Amino acid sequence: MRTPPDGTVSREGYQESDEVATGRNSEGTGYVPMIPARVIDQLGGAAAMIARGSERFGIYCSPCHDKTGLGDGMIVQRGLQRPPSLHDARLRHIPDGQLYATISN
């Protein structure tokens, strides 16, 4: 393996748990109900995780869901199908792991 460039971290031998990597519980029967505390800690705490999530939402989610999550983003204004509102009760009560799996896959 090549030497990593300055300022980067080698991932050789790095393995995250399947629950964190997929959002599914270890039995494979459902989703992880809440974000594991170790993930929050790795991101620098809850405030840092919320700030990063807000930044990522603005970049990747708001074009479809708009900044309020109602589903009135630019893609709808350009004639594409409207995504579901993130305020729907069905989506507000899904497990954290299901939301993660949906976004990442």
PDB file of N, CA and C in Angstrom:
ATOM      1  N   MET A   1       0.842  -1.171   0.000  1.00  0.00           N
ATOM      2  CA  MET A   1       0.000   0.000   0.000  1.00  0.00           C
ATOM      3  C   MET A   1       0.890   1.237   0.000  1.00  0.00           C
ATOM      4  N   ARG A   2       0.484   2.239  -0.744  1.00  0.00           N
ATOM      5  CA  ARG A   2       1.252   3.475  -0.786  1.00  0.00           C
ATOM      6  C   ARG A   2       1.167   4.228   0.534  1.00  0.00           C
ATOM      7  N   THR A   3       2.164   5.042   0.778  1.00  0.00           N
ATOM      8  CA  THR A   3       2.160   5.895   1.959  1.00  0.00           C
ATOM      9  C   THR A   3       1.077   6.955   1.785  1.00  0.00           C
ATOM     10  N   PRO A   4       0.209   7.148   2.794  1.00  0.00           N
ATOM     11  CA  PRO A   4      -0.843   8.156   2.656  1.00  0.00           C
ATOM     12  C   PRO A   4      -0.242   9.553   2.523  1.00  0.00           C
ATOM     13  N   PRO A   5      -0.860  10.435   1.731  1.00  0.00           N
ATOM     14  CA  PRO A   5      -0.388  11.809   1.619  1.00  0.00           C
ATOM     15  C   PRO A   5      -0.455  12.527   2.960  1.00  0.00           C
ATOM     16  N   ASP A   6       0.348  13.570   3.123  1.00  0.00           N
ATOM     17  CA  ASP A   6       0.333  14.357   4.356  1.00  0.00           C
ATOM     18  C   ASP A   6      -1.075  14.868   4.644  1.00  0.00           C
ATOM     19  N   GLY A   7      -1.462  14.825   5.910  1.00  0.00           N
ATOM     20  CA  GLY A   7      -2.756  15.332   6.330  1.00  0.00           C
ATOM     21  C   GLY A   7      -3.897  14.347   6.178  1.00  0.00           C
ATOM     22  N   THR A   8      -3.614  13.100   5.775  1.00  0.00           N
ATOM     23  CA  THR A   8      -4.660  12.089   5.660  1.00  0.00           C
ATOM     24  C   THR A   8      -4.414  10.986   6.677  1.00  0.00           C
ATOM     25  N   VAL A   9      -5.432  10.154   6.875  1.00  0.00           N
ATOM     26  CA  VAL A   9      -5.343   9.075   7.848  1.00  0.00           C
ATOM     27  C   VAL A   9      -5.518   7.753   7.120  1.00  0.00           C
ATOM     28  N   SER A  10      -4.630   6.815   7.352  1.00  0.00           N
ATOM     29  CA  SER A  10      -4.733   5.497   6.745  1.00  0.00           C
ATOM     30  C   SER A  10      -5.917   4.753   7.337  1.00  0.00           C
ATOM     31  N   ARG A  11      -6.689   4.072   6.502  1.00  0.00           N
ATOM     32  CA  ARG A  11      -7.822   3.266   6.953  1.00  0.00           C
ATOM     33  C   ARG A  11      -7.489   1.784   6.938  1.00  0.00           C
ATOM     34  N   GLU A  12      -6.220   1.446   6.737  1.00  0.00           N
ATOM     35  CA  GLU A  12      -5.806   0.054   6.695  1.00  0.00           C
ATOM     36  C   GLU A  12      -6.159  -0.623   8.014  1.00  0.00           C
ATOM     37  N   GLY A  13      -6.848  -1.715   7.926  1.00  0.00           N
ATOM     38  CA  GLY A  13      -7.238  -2.460   9.118  1.00  0.00           C
ATOM     39  C   GLY A  13      -8.422  -1.873   9.849  1.00  0.00           C
ATOM     40  N   TYR A  14      -8.982  -0.785   9.342  1.00  0.00           N
ATOM     41  CA  TYR A  14     -10.124  -0.137   9.994  1.00  0.00           C
ATOM     42  C   TYR A  14     -11.397  -0.887   9.672  1.00  0.00           C
ATOM     43  N   GLN A  15     -12.186  -1.197  10.676  1.00  0.00           N
ATOM     44  CA  GLN A  15     -13.446  -1.896  10.468  1.00  0.00           C
ATOM     45  C   GLN A  15     -14.469  -1.342  11.441  1.00  0.00           C
ATOM     46  N   GLU A  16     -15.538  -0.798  10.932  1.00  0.00           N
ATOM     47  CA  GLU A  16     -16.630  -0.310  11.769  1.00  0.00           C
ATOM     48  C   GLU A  16     -17.618  -1.456  11.944  1.00  0.00           C
ATOM     49  N   SER A  17     -18.407  -1.410  13.019  1.00  0.00           N
ATOM     50  CA  SER A  17     -19.394  -2.475  13.235  1.00  0.00           C
ATOM     51  C   SER A  17     -20.441  -2.435  12.123  1.00  0.00           C
ATOM     52  N   ASP A  18     -21.051  -3.581  11.862  1.00  0.00           N
ATOM     53  CA  ASP A  18     -22.082  -3.658  10.828  1.00  0.00           C
ATOM     54  C   ASP A  18     -23.263  -2.752  11.155  1.00  0.00           C
ATOM     55  N   GLU A  19     -23.585  -2.611  12.449  1.00  0.00           N
ATOM     56  CA  GLU A  19     -24.696  -1.744  12.840  1.00  0.00           C
ATOM     57  C   GLU A  19     -24.436  -0.304  12.427  1.00  0.00           C
ATOM     58  N   VAL A  20     -23.239   0.177  12.653  1.00  0.00           N
ATOM     59  CA  VAL A  20     -22.904   1.549  12.296  1.00  0.00           C
ATOM     60  C   VAL A  20     -22.786   1.690  10.782  1.00  0.00           C
ATOM     61  N   ALA A  21     -22.226   0.702  10.133  1.00  0.00           N
ATOM     62  CA  ALA A  21     -21.999   0.783   8.687  1.00  0.00           C
ATOM     63  C   ALA A  21     -23.286   0.678   7.868  1.00  0.00           C
ATOM     64  N   THR A  22     -24.282  -0.061   8.365  1.00  0.00           N
ATOM     65  CA  THR A  22     -25.491  -0.300   7.578  1.00  0.00           C
ATOM     66  C   THR A  22     -26.759   0.309   8.155  1.00  0.00           C
ATOM     67  N   GLY A  23     -26.783   0.581   9.466  1.00  0.00           N
ATOM     68  CA  GLY A  23     -27.999   1.069  10.113  1.00  0.00           C
ATOM     69  C   GLY A  23     -28.925  -0.044  10.567  1.00  0.00           C
ATOM     70  N   ARG A  24     -28.546  -1.301  10.285  1.00  0.00           N
ATOM     71  CA  ARG A  24     -29.365  -2.452  10.694  1.00  0.00           C
ATOM     72  C   ARG A  24     -28.836  -3.046  11.994  1.00  0.00           C
ATOM     73  N   ASN A  25     -29.736  -3.633  12.777  1.00  0.00           N
ATOM     74  CA  ASN A  25     -29.289  -4.240  14.033  1.00  0.00           C
ATOM     75  C   ASN A  25     -28.475  -5.495  13.755  1.00  0.00           C
ATOM     76  N   SER A  26     -27.776  -5.980  14.758  1.00  0.00           N
ATOM     77  CA  SER A  26     -26.845  -7.095  14.568  1.00  0.00           C
ATOM     78  C   SER A  26     -27.541  -8.393  14.161  1.00  0.00           C
ATOM     79  N   GLU A  27     -28.822  -8.547  14.496  1.00  0.00           N
ATOM     80  CA  GLU A  27     -29.554  -9.752  14.102  1.00  0.00           C
ATOM     81  C   GLU A  27     -30.057  -9.666  12.661  1.00  0.00           C
ATOM     82  N   GLY A  28     -30.026  -8.459  12.082  1.00  0.00           N
ATOM     83  CA  GLY A  28     -30.511  -8.276  10.723  1.00  0.00           C
ATOM     84  C   GLY A  28     -32.025  -8.269  10.612  1.00  0.00           C
ATOM     85  N   THR A  29     -32.718  -8.114  11.739  1.00  0.00           N
ATOM     86  CA  THR A  29     -34.179  -8.174  11.746  1.00  0.00           C
ATOM     87  C   THR A  29     -34.833  -6.800  11.718  1.00  0.00           C
ATOM     88  N   GLY A  30     -34.055  -5.751  11.814  1.00  0.00           N
ATOM     89  CA  GLY A  30     -34.630  -4.412  11.836  1.00  0.00           C
ATOM     90  C   GLY A  30     -33.530  -3.370  11.811  1.00  0.00           C
ATOM     91  N   TYR A  31     -33.885  -2.159  12.156  1.00  0.00           N
ATOM     92  CA  TYR A  31     -32.943  -1.054  12.124  1.00  0.00           C
ATOM     93  C   TYR A  31     -32.513  -0.640  13.526  1.00  0.00           C
ATOM     94  N   VAL A  32     -31.364  -0.006  13.599  1.00  0.00           N
ATOM     95  CA  VAL A  32     -30.858   0.524  14.864  1.00  0.00           C
ATOM     96  C   VAL A  32     -31.799   1.658  15.282  1.00  0.00           C
ATOM     97  N   PRO A  33     -32.351   1.616  16.513  1.00  0.00           N
ATOM     98  CA  PRO A  33     -33.333   2.628  16.898  1.00  0.00           C
ATOM     99  C   PRO A  33     -32.744   4.034  17.079  1.00  0.00           C
ATOM    100  N   MET A  34     -31.514   4.120  17.568  1.00  0.00           N
ATOM    101  CA  MET A  34     -30.894   5.427  17.817  1.00  0.00           C
ATOM    102  C   MET A  34     -29.438   5.406  17.379  1.00  0.00           C
ATOM    103  N   ILE A  35     -28.915   6.575  17.047  1.00  0.00           N
ATOM    104  CA  ILE A  35     -27.502   6.689  16.684  1.00  0.00           C
ATOM    105  C   ILE A  35     -26.663   6.263  17.879  1.00  0.00           C
ATOM    106  N   PRO A  36     -25.713   5.331  17.709  1.00  0.00           N
ATOM    107  CA  PRO A  36     -24.883   4.901  18.835  1.00  0.00           C
ATOM    108  C   PRO A  36     -24.061   6.072  19.408  1.00  0.00           C
ATOM    109  N   ALA A  37     -23.920   6.108  20.727  1.00  0.00           N
ATOM    110  CA  ALA A  37     -23.194   7.191  21.399  1.00  0.00           C
ATOM    111  C   ALA A  37     -21.764   7.310  20.889  1.00  0.00           C
ATOM    112  N   ARG A  38     -21.128   6.183  20.546  1.00  0.00           N
ATOM    113  CA  ARG A  38     -19.740   6.261  20.087  1.00  0.00           C
ATOM    114  C   ARG A  38     -19.619   7.013  18.765  1.00  0.00           C
ATOM    115  N   VAL A  39     -20.656   6.949  17.934  1.00  0.00           N
ATOM    116  CA  VAL A  39     -20.654   7.691  16.673  1.00  0.00           C
ATOM    117  C   VAL A  39     -20.762   9.186  16.957  1.00  0.00           C
ATOM    118  N   ILE A  40     -21.629   9.551  17.877  1.00  0.00           N
ATOM    119  CA  ILE A  40     -21.782  10.957  18.258  1.00  0.00           C
ATOM    120  C   ILE A  40     -20.468  11.477  18.825  1.00  0.00           C
ATOM    121  N   ASP A  41     -19.820  10.672  19.674  1.00  0.00           N
ATOM    122  CA  ASP A  41     -18.544  11.075  20.264  1.00  0.00           C
ATOM    123  C   ASP A  41     -17.461  11.242  19.200  1.00  0.00           C
ATOM    124  N   GLN A  42     -17.425  10.346  18.216  1.00  0.00           N
ATOM    125  CA  GLN A  42     -16.423  10.429  17.149  1.00  0.00           C
ATOM    126  C   GLN A  42     -16.591  11.692  16.329  1.00  0.00           C
ATOM    127  N   LEU A  43     -17.824  12.189  16.230  1.00  0.00           N
ATOM    128  CA  LEU A  43     -18.092  13.397  15.460  1.00  0.00           C
ATOM    129  C   LEU A  43     -17.870  14.669  16.270  1.00  0.00           C
ATOM    130  N   GLY A  44     -17.481  14.533  17.529  1.00  0.00           N
ATOM    131  CA  GLY A  44     -17.184  15.702  18.353  1.00  0.00           C
ATOM    132  C   GLY A  44     -18.308  16.121  19.268  1.00  0.00           C
ATOM    133  N   GLY A  45     -19.284  15.257  19.482  1.00  0.00           N
ATOM    134  CA  GLY A  45     -20.394  15.566  20.377  1.00  0.00           C
ATOM    135  C   GLY A  45     -21.660  15.899  19.605  1.00  0.00           C
ATOM    136  N   ALA A  46     -22.760  16.036  20.362  1.00  0.00           N
ATOM    137  CA  ALA A  46     -24.069  16.251  19.741  1.00  0.00           C
ATOM    138  C   ALA A  46     -24.132  17.562  18.968  1.00  0.00           C
ATOM    139  N   ALA A  47     -23.590  18.628  19.521  1.00  0.00           N
ATOM    140  CA  ALA A  47     -23.655  19.927  18.837  1.00  0.00           C
ATOM    141  C   ALA A  47     -22.898  19.887  17.509  1.00  0.00           C
ATOM    142  N   ALA A  48     -21.735  19.261  17.504  1.00  0.00           N
ATOM    143  CA  ALA A  48     -20.955  19.151  16.264  1.00  0.00           C
ATOM    144  C   ALA A  48     -21.665  18.260  15.256  1.00  0.00           C
ATOM    145  N   MET A  49     -22.312  17.190  15.736  1.00  0.00           N
ATOM    146  CA  MET A  49     -23.031  16.300  14.838  1.00  0.00           C
ATOM    147  C   MET A  49     -24.216  17.032  14.206  1.00  0.00           C
ATOM    148  N   ILE A  50     -24.935  17.823  14.984  1.00  0.00           N
ATOM    149  CA  ILE A  50     -26.072  18.574  14.450  1.00  0.00           C
ATOM    150  C   ILE A  50     -25.602  19.612  13.436  1.00  0.00           C
ATOM    151  N   ALA A  51     -24.493  20.284  13.730  1.00  0.00           N
ATOM    152  CA  ALA A  51     -23.955  21.276  12.789  1.00  0.00           C
ATOM    153  C   ALA A  51     -23.555  20.615  11.477  1.00  0.00           C
ATOM    154  N   ARG A  52     -22.887  19.470  11.561  1.00  0.00           N
ATOM    155  CA  ARG A  52     -22.485  18.764  10.343  1.00  0.00           C
ATOM    156  C   ARG A  52     -23.707  18.258   9.582  1.00  0.00           C
ATOM    157  N   GLY A  53     -24.679  17.716  10.304  1.00  0.00           N
ATOM    158  CA  GLY A  53     -25.901  17.238   9.667  1.00  0.00           C
ATOM    159  C   GLY A  53     -26.646  18.359   8.961  1.00  0.00           C
ATOM    160  N   SER A  54     -26.688  19.525   9.577  1.00  0.00           N
ATOM    161  CA  SER A  54     -27.338  20.678   8.961  1.00  0.00           C
ATOM    162  C   SER A  54     -26.624  21.089   7.680  1.00  0.00           C
ATOM    163  N   GLU A  55     -25.301  21.092   7.732  1.00  0.00           N
ATOM    164  CA  GLU A  55     -24.504  21.427   6.549  1.00  0.00           C
ATOM    165  C   GLU A  55     -24.763  20.410   5.429  1.00  0.00           C
ATOM    166  N   ARG A  56     -24.715  19.124   5.764  1.00  0.00           N
ATOM    167  CA  ARG A  56     -24.930  18.081   4.763  1.00  0.00           C
ATOM    168  C   ARG A  56     -26.356  18.128   4.207  1.00  0.00           C
ATOM    169  N   PHE A  57     -27.340  18.398   5.063  1.00  0.00           N
ATOM    170  CA  PHE A  57     -28.730  18.511   4.613  1.00  0.00           C
ATOM    171  C   PHE A  57     -28.851  19.633   3.589  1.00  0.00           C
ATOM    172  N   GLY A  58     -28.227  20.768   3.867  1.00  0.00           N
ATOM    173  CA  GLY A  58     -28.271  21.892   2.944  1.00  0.00           C
ATOM    174  C   GLY A  58     -27.663  21.559   1.595  1.00  0.00           C
ATOM    175  N   ILE A  59     -26.647  20.715   1.589  1.00  0.00           N
ATOM    176  CA  ILE A  59     -25.968  20.351   0.340  1.00  0.00           C
ATOM    177  C   ILE A  59     -26.715  19.250  -0.408  1.00  0.00           C
ATOM    178  N   TYR A  60     -27.043  18.163   0.273  1.00  0.00           N
ATOM    179  CA  TYR A  60     -27.538  16.970  -0.410  1.00  0.00           C
ATOM    180  C   TYR A  60     -29.052  16.786  -0.373  1.00  0.00           C
ATOM    181  N   CYS A  61     -29.736  17.306   0.624  1.00  0.00           N
ATOM    182  CA  CYS A  61     -31.163  17.020   0.785  1.00  0.00           C
ATOM    183  C   CYS A  61     -32.064  18.169   0.344  1.00  0.00           C
ATOM    184  N   SER A  62     -31.638  19.399   0.603  1.00  0.00           N
ATOM    185  CA  SER A  62     -32.511  20.540   0.315  1.00  0.00           C
ATOM    186  C   SER A  62     -32.848  20.728  -1.163  1.00  0.00           C
ATOM    187  N   PRO A  63     -32.017  20.291  -2.125  1.00  0.00           N
ATOM    188  CA  PRO A  63     -32.462  20.447  -3.514  1.00  0.00           C
ATOM    189  C   PRO A  63     -33.788  19.735  -3.795  1.00  0.00           C
ATOM    190  N   CYS A  64     -34.076  18.666  -3.089  1.00  0.00           N
ATOM    191  CA  CYS A  64     -35.349  17.961  -3.263  1.00  0.00           C
ATOM    192  C   CYS A  64     -36.348  18.324  -2.169  1.00  0.00           C
ATOM    193  N   HIS A  65     -35.909  18.258  -0.919  1.00  0.00           N
ATOM    194  CA  HIS A  65     -36.813  18.438   0.223  1.00  0.00           C
ATOM    195  C   HIS A  65     -36.961  19.884   0.656  1.00  0.00           C
ATOM    196  N   ASP A  66     -36.241  20.807   0.135  1.00  0.00           N
ATOM    197  CA  ASP A  66     -36.114  22.219   0.476  1.00  0.00           C
ATOM    198  C   ASP A  66     -35.583  22.363   1.896  1.00  0.00           C
ATOM    199  N   LYS A  67     -35.231  23.564   2.294  1.00  0.00           N
ATOM    200  CA  LYS A  67     -34.581  23.773   3.593  1.00  0.00           C
ATOM    201  C   LYS A  67     -35.503  23.500   4.773  1.00  0.00           C
ATOM    202  N   THR A  68     -36.825  23.489   4.546  1.00  0.00           N
ATOM    203  CA  THR A  68     -37.766  23.205   5.622  1.00  0.00           C
ATOM    204  C   THR A  68     -38.151  21.737   5.701  1.00  0.00           C
ATOM    205  N   GLY A  69     -37.817  20.952   4.678  1.00  0.00           N
ATOM    206  CA  GLY A  69     -38.144  19.533   4.668  1.00  0.00           C
ATOM    207  C   GLY A  69     -39.527  19.212   4.148  1.00  0.00           C
ATOM    208  N   LEU A  70     -40.238  20.213   3.611  1.00  0.00           N
ATOM    209  CA  LEU A  70     -41.607  19.993   3.139  1.00  0.00           C
ATOM    210  C   LEU A  70     -41.685  19.314   1.778  1.00  0.00           C
ATOM    211  N   GLY A  71     -40.597  19.323   1.021  1.00  0.00           N
ATOM    212  CA  GLY A  71     -40.595  18.681  -0.288  1.00  0.00           C
ATOM    213  C   GLY A  71     -40.833  19.647  -1.430  1.00  0.00           C
ATOM    214  N   ASP A  72     -40.527  20.918  -1.230  1.00  0.00           N
ATOM    215  CA  ASP A  72     -40.733  21.930  -2.269  1.00  0.00           C
ATOM    216  C   ASP A  72     -39.409  22.453  -2.805  1.00  0.00           C
ATOM    217  N   GLY A  73     -38.431  21.588  -2.962  1.00  0.00           N
ATOM    218  CA  GLY A  73     -37.114  22.005  -3.416  1.00  0.00           C
ATOM    219  C   GLY A  73     -37.080  22.369  -4.888  1.00  0.00           C
ATOM    220  N   MET A  74     -35.904  22.719  -5.356  1.00  0.00           N
ATOM    221  CA  MET A  74     -35.719  23.161  -6.735  1.00  0.00           C
ATOM    222  C   MET A  74     -36.116  22.095  -7.752  1.00  0.00           C
ATOM    223  N   ILE A  75     -35.958  20.831  -7.425  1.00  0.00           N
ATOM    224  CA  ILE A  75     -36.319  19.799  -8.401  1.00  0.00           C
ATOM    225  C   ILE A  75     -37.812  19.806  -8.687  1.00  0.00           C
ATOM    226  N   VAL A  76     -38.625  20.112  -7.678  1.00  0.00           N
ATOM    227  CA  VAL A  76     -40.073  20.191  -7.869  1.00  0.00           C
ATOM    228  C   VAL A  76     -40.400  21.402  -8.735  1.00  0.00           C
ATOM    229  N   GLN A  77     -39.717  22.510  -8.482  1.00  0.00           N
ATOM    230  CA  GLN A  77     -39.938  23.721  -9.270  1.00  0.00           C
ATOM    231  C   GLN A  77     -39.527  23.528 -10.726  1.00  0.00           C
ATOM    232  N   ARG A  78     -38.690  22.550 -10.984  1.00  0.00           N
ATOM    233  CA  ARG A  78     -38.254  22.261 -12.354  1.00  0.00           C
ATOM    234  C   ARG A  78     -39.019  21.108 -12.986  1.00  0.00           C
ATOM    235  N   GLY A  79     -40.089  20.671 -12.315  1.00  0.00           N
ATOM    236  CA  GLY A  79     -40.985  19.703 -12.923  1.00  0.00           C
ATOM    237  C   GLY A  79     -40.784  18.254 -12.541  1.00  0.00           C
ATOM    238  N   LEU A  80     -39.841  17.955 -11.677  1.00  0.00           N
ATOM    239  CA  LEU A  80     -39.636  16.562 -11.263  1.00  0.00           C
ATOM    240  C   LEU A  80     -40.588  16.214 -10.122  1.00  0.00           C
ATOM    241  N   GLN A  81     -40.704  14.918  -9.850  1.00  0.00           N
ATOM    242  CA  GLN A  81     -41.644  14.437  -8.840  1.00  0.00           C
ATOM    243  C   GLN A  81     -41.293  14.958  -7.456  1.00  0.00           C
ATOM    244  N   ARG A  82     -42.310  15.316  -6.712  1.00  0.00           N
ATOM    245  CA  ARG A  82     -42.147  15.845  -5.358  1.00  0.00           C
ATOM    246  C   ARG A  82     -41.775  14.713  -4.400  1.00  0.00           C
ATOM    247  N   PRO A  83     -40.723  14.898  -3.588  1.00  0.00           N
ATOM    248  CA  PRO A  83     -40.372  13.885  -2.585  1.00  0.00           C
ATOM    249  C   PRO A  83     -41.323  13.983  -1.393  1.00  0.00           C
ATOM    250  N   PRO A  84     -41.349  12.982  -0.549  1.00  0.00           N
ATOM    251  CA  PRO A  84     -42.223  13.057   0.626  1.00  0.00           C
ATOM    252  C   PRO A  84     -41.757  14.139   1.588  1.00  0.00           C
ATOM    253  N   SER A  85     -42.706  14.710   2.298  1.00  0.00           N
ATOM    254  CA  SER A  85     -42.385  15.697   3.329  1.00  0.00           C
ATOM    255  C   SER A  85     -41.716  14.981   4.501  1.00  0.00           C
ATOM    256  N   LEU A  86     -40.651  15.560   5.007  1.00  0.00           N
ATOM    257  CA  LEU A  86     -39.983  14.977   6.167  1.00  0.00           C
ATOM    258  C   LEU A  86     -40.761  15.236   7.456  1.00  0.00           C
ATOM    259  N   HIS A  87     -41.883  15.958   7.342  1.00  0.00           N
ATOM    260  CA  HIS A  87     -42.737  16.239   8.494  1.00  0.00           C
ATOM    261  C   HIS A  87     -43.859  15.214   8.641  1.00  0.00           C
ATOM    262  N   ASP A  88     -44.013  14.313   7.662  1.00  0.00           N
ATOM    263  CA  ASP A  88     -45.035  13.265   7.753  1.00  0.00           C
ATOM    264  C   ASP A  88     -44.772  12.404   8.982  1.00  0.00           C
ATOM    265  N   ALA A  89     -45.850  12.038   9.674  1.00  0.00           N
ATOM    266  CA  ALA A  89     -45.720  11.204  10.873  1.00  0.00           C
ATOM    267  C   ALA A  89     -44.986   9.901  10.558  1.00  0.00           C
ATOM    268  N   ARG A  90     -45.231   9.352   9.365  1.00  0.00           N
ATOM    269  CA  ARG A  90     -44.581   8.099   8.968  1.00  0.00           C
ATOM    270  C   ARG A  90     -43.064   8.242   8.999  1.00  0.00           C
ATOM    271  N   LEU A  91     -42.545   9.379   8.560  1.00  0.00           N
ATOM    272  CA  LEU A  91     -41.096   9.576   8.514  1.00  0.00           C
ATOM    273  C   LEU A  91     -40.530  10.129   9.817  1.00  0.00           C
ATOM    274  N   ARG A  92     -41.321  10.830  10.576  1.00  0.00           N
ATOM    275  CA  ARG A  92     -40.827  11.399  11.832  1.00  0.00           C
ATOM    276  C   ARG A  92     -40.561  10.325  12.889  1.00  0.00           C
ATOM    277  N   HIS A  93     -41.152   9.162  12.718  1.00  0.00           N
ATOM    278  CA  HIS A  93     -41.035   8.119  13.742  1.00  0.00           C
ATOM    279  C   HIS A  93     -40.268   6.887  13.279  1.00  0.00           C
ATOM    280  N   ILE A  94     -39.539   6.993  12.167  1.00  0.00           N
ATOM    281  CA  ILE A  94     -38.745   5.838  11.743  1.00  0.00           C
ATOM    282  C   ILE A  94     -37.476   5.763  12.587  1.00  0.00           C
ATOM    283  N   PRO A  95     -36.896   4.579  12.740  1.00  0.00           N
ATOM    284  CA  PRO A  95     -35.649   4.441  13.499  1.00  0.00           C
ATOM    285  C   PRO A  95     -34.500   5.191  12.818  1.00  0.00           C
ATOM    286  N   ASP A  96     -33.550   5.660  13.607  1.00  0.00           N
ATOM    287  CA  ASP A  96     -32.385   6.362  13.072  1.00  0.00           C
ATOM    288  C   ASP A  96     -31.655   5.520  12.030  1.00  0.00           C
ATOM    289  N   GLY A  97     -31.563   4.217  12.281  1.00  0.00           N
ATOM    290  CA  GLY A  97     -30.872   3.333  11.349  1.00  0.00           C
ATOM    291  C   GLY A  97     -31.551   3.257   9.995  1.00  0.00           C
ATOM    292  N   GLN A  98     -32.886   3.316   9.978  1.00  0.00           N
ATOM    293  CA  GLN A  98     -33.613   3.290   8.714  1.00  0.00           C
ATOM    294  C   GLN A  98     -33.368   4.571   7.926  1.00  0.00           C
ATOM    295  N   LEU A  99     -33.345   5.687   8.608  1.00  0.00           N
ATOM    296  CA  LEU A  99     -33.051   6.952   7.940  1.00  0.00           C
ATOM    297  C   LEU A  99     -31.647   6.930   7.364  1.00  0.00           C
ATOM    298  N   TYR A 100     -30.690   6.428   8.140  1.00  0.00           N
ATOM    299  CA  TYR A 100     -29.307   6.325   7.658  1.00  0.00           C
ATOM    300  C   TYR A 100     -29.198   5.405   6.441  1.00  0.00           C
ATOM    301  N   ALA A 101     -29.858   4.245   6.518  1.00  0.00           N
ATOM    302  CA  ALA A 101     -29.803   3.284   5.415  1.00  0.00           C
ATOM    303  C   ALA A 101     -30.428   3.864   4.150  1.00  0.00           C
ATOM    304  N   THR A 102     -31.519   4.607   4.298  1.00  0.00           N
ATOM    305  CA  THR A 102     -32.184   5.219   3.152  1.00  0.00           C
ATOM    306  C   THR A 102     -31.283   6.265   2.506  1.00  0.00           C
ATOM    307  N   ILE A 103     -30.660   7.100   3.304  1.00  0.00           N
ATOM    308  CA  ILE A 103     -29.781   8.144   2.775  1.00  0.00           C
ATOM    309  C   ILE A 103     -28.545   7.540   2.129  1.00  0.00           C
ATOM    310  N   SER A 104     -27.945   6.554   2.759  1.00  0.00           N
ATOM    311  CA  SER A 104     -26.671   6.025   2.267  1.00  0.00           C
ATOM    312  C   SER A 104     -26.836   5.051   1.104  1.00  0.00           C
ATOM    313  N   ASN A 105     -28.037   4.508   0.932  1.00  0.00           N
ATOM    314  CA  ASN A 105     -28.252   3.561  -0.169  1.00  0.00           C
ATOM    315  C   ASN A 105     -29.208   4.117  -1.188  1.00  0.00           C
TER     316      ASN A 105
END
